XYZ file of N, CA and C in Angstrom:
321
model
N -71.837 -17.322 -54.575
C -71.095 -18.476 -54.246
C -71.266 -18.700 -52.675
N -71.885 -19.745 -52.255
C -72.104 -20.121 -50.916
C -71.127 -21.130 -50.154
N -70.491 -20.632 -49.395
C -69.455 -21.289 -48.622
C -69.895 -22.201 -47.581
N -71.077 -21.872 -46.953
C -71.558 -22.457 -45.845
C -73.188 -22.573 -46.012
N -73.643 -23.623 -45.736
C -74.989 -23.876 -45.985
C -75.705 -24.481 -44.891
N -76.314 -24.130 -44.368
C -76.945 -24.847 -43.190
C -78.071 -25.718 -43.382
N -78.274 -26.199 -44.633
C -79.324 -27.128 -44.672
C -78.876 -28.469 -44.744
N -77.537 -28.779 -44.598
C -77.024 -30.139 -44.480
C -76.587 -30.100 -43.143
N -76.730 -29.273 -42.126
C -76.347 -29.273 -40.799
C -77.667 -29.643 -39.863
N -77.269 -30.907 -38.990
C -78.260 -31.322 -38.091
C -77.917 -31.042 -36.675
N -78.655 -30.266 -36.149
C -78.345 -29.766 -34.765
C -78.921 -31.221 -33.982
N -78.033 -31.419 -32.730
C -78.140 -32.673 -31.851
C -78.050 -31.878 -30.405
N -79.017 -32.106 -29.727
C -79.079 -31.846 -28.589
C -78.436 -32.645 -27.486
N -77.668 -32.345 -26.754
C -77.013 -33.259 -25.642
C -78.112 -33.917 -25.105
N -77.631 -35.227 -24.374
C -78.586 -35.884 -23.614
C -78.818 -35.197 -22.335
N -79.876 -35.295 -21.485
C -80.021 -34.581 -20.167
C -79.693 -35.756 -19.156
N -78.413 -35.577 -18.613
C -78.193 -36.576 -17.721
C -79.005 -36.947 -16.592
N -80.106 -36.134 -16.128
C -81.033 -36.322 -15.400
C -82.242 -37.027 -15.567
N -82.261 -37.275 -16.931
C -83.757 -38.015 -17.456
C -83.376 -39.482 -17.525
N -82.386 -40.040 -17.351
C -82.008 -41.254 -17.529
C -81.634 -41.879 -16.564
N -81.654 -43.158 -15.964
C -81.034 -43.757 -14.700
C -79.525 -43.905 -14.778
N -78.971 -43.567 -13.660
C -77.335 -43.693 -13.411
C -77.115 -44.887 -13.936
N -76.124 -45.110 -15.116
C -75.430 -46.270 -15.458
C -74.439 -46.928 -14.613
N -74.012 -46.130 -13.540
C -72.930 -46.657 -12.666
C -73.597 -47.351 -11.499
N -73.149 -48.662 -11.593
C -73.632 -49.441 -10.327
C -72.435 -49.888 -9.230
N -73.064 -49.575 -8.010
C -71.965 -49.834 -6.968
C -71.991 -50.983 -6.612
N -70.818 -51.701 -6.544
C -70.577 -53.119 -6.044
C -70.279 -53.182 -4.857
N -70.600 -54.456 -3.975
C -70.318 -54.721 -2.704
C -68.663 -54.237 -2.479
N -67.879 -54.519 -3.213
C -66.478 -54.084 -3.132
C -66.037 -52.591 -2.978
N -66.995 -51.870 -3.778
C -66.831 -50.370 -3.528
C -67.455 -50.079 -2.232
N -68.558 -50.835 -1.840
C -69.157 -50.256 -0.710
C -68.212 -50.595 0.530
N -67.628 -51.437 0.491
C -66.405 -51.850 1.494
C -65.129 -50.696 1.343
N -65.039 -49.720 0.612
C -63.939 -49.054 0.576
C -64.402 -47.715 1.070
N -65.683 -47.530 1.601
C -66.081 -46.309 1.946
C -65.328 -45.881 3.358
N -65.120 -46.751 4.452
C -64.368 -46.153 5.426
C -62.871 -45.452 5.115
N -62.499 -46.001 3.924
C -61.030 -45.326 3.438
C -61.140 -43.828 3.104
N -62.362 -43.879 2.525
C -62.662 -42.467 1.940
C -62.919 -41.366 2.927
N -63.557 -41.869 4.101
C -63.845 -41.027 5.422
C -62.703 -40.947 6.197
N -61.338 -41.659 6.146
C -60.113 -41.260 6.500
C -59.440 -40.395 5.839
N -59.593 -40.251 4.645
C -59.052 -39.092 3.821
C -60.033 -37.910 3.931
N -61.019 -37.867 4.265
C -61.544 -36.758 4.385
C -61.376 -35.787 6.119
N -61.062 -37.067 6.645
C -60.626 -36.624 8.156
C -59.438 -36.093 8.053
N -58.343 -36.606 7.357
C -57.196 -35.833 7.339
C -56.955 -34.814 6.441
N -57.770 -34.813 5.315
C -58.004 -33.305 4.688
C -58.379 -31.959 5.619
N -59.492 -32.689 6.412
C -59.904 -31.745 7.573
C -58.795 -31.382 8.830
N -58.113 -32.144 9.192
C -57.224 -32.354 9.817
C -56.056 -31.093 9.376
N -55.803 -31.231 7.912
C -54.731 -30.238 7.434
C -55.287 -28.855 7.499
N -56.688 -28.633 7.217
C -57.277 -27.331 7.408
C -57.103 -26.831 8.723
N -57.270 -27.699 9.906
C -57.239 -27.412 11.291
C -55.608 -27.008 11.654
N -54.842 -27.406 11.245
C -53.373 -27.049 11.387
C -53.127 -26.069 10.637
N -53.501 -25.619 9.591
C -53.566 -24.519 8.756
C -54.092 -23.332 9.471
N -55.253 -23.509 9.977
C -55.853 -22.538 10.720
C -55.364 -22.126 12.193
N -54.775 -23.126 13.052
C -54.197 -22.995 14.176
C -52.635 -22.200 14.012
N -52.133 -22.503 13.056
C -50.898 -21.700 12.740
C -51.185 -20.378 12.196
N -51.901 -20.149 11.315
C -52.203 -18.905 10.903
C -52.936 -18.029 11.802
N -53.665 -18.532 12.692
C -54.259 -17.643 13.825
C -53.325 -17.450 14.780
N -52.539 -18.197 15.248
C -51.257 -17.966 16.081
C -50.314 -16.701 15.574
N -49.974 -16.901 14.309
C -49.061 -16.195 13.655
C -50.042 -14.619 13.756
N -51.224 -14.593 13.172
C -51.695 -13.174 13.231
C -51.972 -12.662 14.567
N -51.971 -13.668 15.683
C -52.399 -13.159 16.973
C -50.712 -12.341 17.650
N -49.730 -13.168 16.939
C -48.366 -12.728 17.272
C -48.232 -11.307 16.714
N -48.572 -11.115 15.069
C -48.539 -9.866 14.538
C -49.286 -8.859 15.296
N -50.508 -8.940 15.654
C -51.440 -8.283 16.512
C -50.515 -7.636 17.640
N -50.218 -8.309 18.592
C -49.427 -8.164 19.908
C -48.208 -7.277 19.410
N -47.544 -7.718 18.429
C -46.236 -6.980 17.855
C -46.633 -5.605 17.676
N -47.601 -5.209 16.863
C -48.155 -4.051 16.247
C -48.411 -3.031 17.631
N -49.025 -3.797 18.700
C -49.561 -3.121 19.900
C -48.595 -2.771 20.719
N -47.381 -3.456 20.897
C -46.336 -3.035 21.640
C -45.209 -2.421 21.067
N -45.369 -2.162 19.728
C -44.510 -1.385 18.708
C -42.825 -1.545 19.114
N -42.745 -2.670 19.486
C -41.220 -3.102 19.515
C -40.699 -3.432 18.120
N -39.351 -3.148 18.172
C -38.470 -3.040 16.834
C -38.247 -4.794 16.306
N -37.794 -5.343 17.161
C -37.780 -6.858 17.066
C -38.934 -7.445 17.117
N -39.071 -8.558 16.404
C -40.418 -9.224 16.122
C -40.670 -10.378 17.249
N -40.167 -10.067 18.378
C -40.293 -11.187 19.439
C -41.664 -11.900 19.512
N -42.524 -11.149 19.526
C -44.060 -11.480 19.900
C -44.556 -12.383 18.751
N -44.042 -11.868 17.439
C -44.405 -12.729 16.111
C -43.863 -14.077 16.077
N -42.457 -14.057 16.561
C -41.899 -15.191 16.511
C -42.403 -16.206 17.508
N -42.598 -15.710 18.730
C -43.143 -16.252 19.617
C -44.168 -17.298 19.592
N -45.398 -16.142 19.175
C -46.682 -17.118 18.904
C -46.559 -17.939 17.768
N -45.777 -17.503 16.618
C -45.968 -18.486 15.572
C -45.243 -19.776 15.811
N -44.008 -19.610 16.790
C -43.644 -20.936 17.041
C -44.591 -21.637 17.967
N -45.111 -20.923 18.760
C -46.139 -21.835 20.079
C -47.185 -22.447 18.993
N -47.686 -21.744 17.921
C -48.842 -22.116 17.363
C -48.596 -23.505 16.561
N -47.234 -23.353 15.878
C -46.780 -24.787 15.084
C -46.283 -25.631 16.197
N -46.066 -25.510 17.524
C -45.892 -26.600 18.501
C -47.132 -27.279 18.962
N -48.169 -26.470 19.079
C -49.810 -26.774 19.267
C -50.233 -27.607 18.244
N -49.987 -27.125 16.727
C -50.434 -27.777 15.797
C -50.108 -28.885 15.505
N -48.590 -29.334 15.776
C -48.016 -30.515 15.574
C -48.345 -31.520 16.697
N -48.496 -31.036 18.036
C -48.895 -31.849 19.138
C -50.294 -32.369 18.867
N -51.265 -31.777 18.280
C -52.643 -31.896 17.807
C -52.511 -33.301 16.806
N -51.776 -32.880 16.027
C -51.530 -33.988 14.823
C -50.950 -35.155 15.479
N -50.106 -35.194 16.461
C -49.267 -36.228 17.168
C -50.394 -37.037 17.574
N -51.231 -36.550 18.667
C -52.542 -36.985 19.204
C -53.681 -37.447 18.422
N -53.834 -37.084 17.508
C -54.772 -37.592 16.306
C -54.402 -38.865 15.896
N -52.882 -38.584 15.353
C -52.189 -40.095 14.662
C -52.362 -40.986 15.681
N -51.809 -40.758 16.886
C -51.511 -41.651 17.846
C -53.224 -42.498 18.114
N -54.152 -41.703 18.350
C -55.654 -42.247 18.525
C -55.921 -43.131 17.316
N -55.433 -42.754 16.239
C -55.894 -43.454 14.953
C -55.105 -44.906 14.885
N -54.110 -44.742 15.387
C -53.278 -46.074 15.197
C -53.859 -47.113 16.285
N -54.658 -46.879 17.385
C -54.937 -47.650 18.554
C -55.990 -48.653 17.901
N -56.983 -48.200 17.084
C -57.882 -49.340 16.448
C -57.166 -50.178 15.587
N -56.188 -49.893 14.808
C -55.472 -50.477 13.792
C -54.627 -51.515 14.617
N -54.293 -51.263 15.670
C -53.361 -52.255 16.799
C -54.295 -53.296 17.274
N -55.373 -52.984 17.384
C -56.526 -53.817 18.212
C -56.961 -54.886 17.133
N -57.075 -54.370 15.898
C -57.447 -55.606 14.623
C -56.155 -56.505 14.204
N -54.973 -55.709 14.510
C -53.961 -56.946 14.275
C -53.862 -57.885 15.283
N -54.260 -58.032 16.475
C -53.912 -58.663 17.561
C -55.160 -59.961 17.527
């Protein structure tokens, strides 16, 4: 008794996507949207910058705290707070500079 026979099975190979031209066409309206995607990339990069500044400030505070051997983590708290202030100040300046070209277009 044969439950499965390979005689009736046809193997189909998937199409190679690199051998055919790309069917997706870029229209003029899609080309005009590219500056918005650049803004998204810029803000994603800005989030990584904020994360890095806060992380490095906290790490440096932890390092100084370990070298000072104090029981209360004053250096860790101080450098963590300072790095947060610096990161948000950088965010404020960046957002302020981004708003200037938008204000000029509205006038």
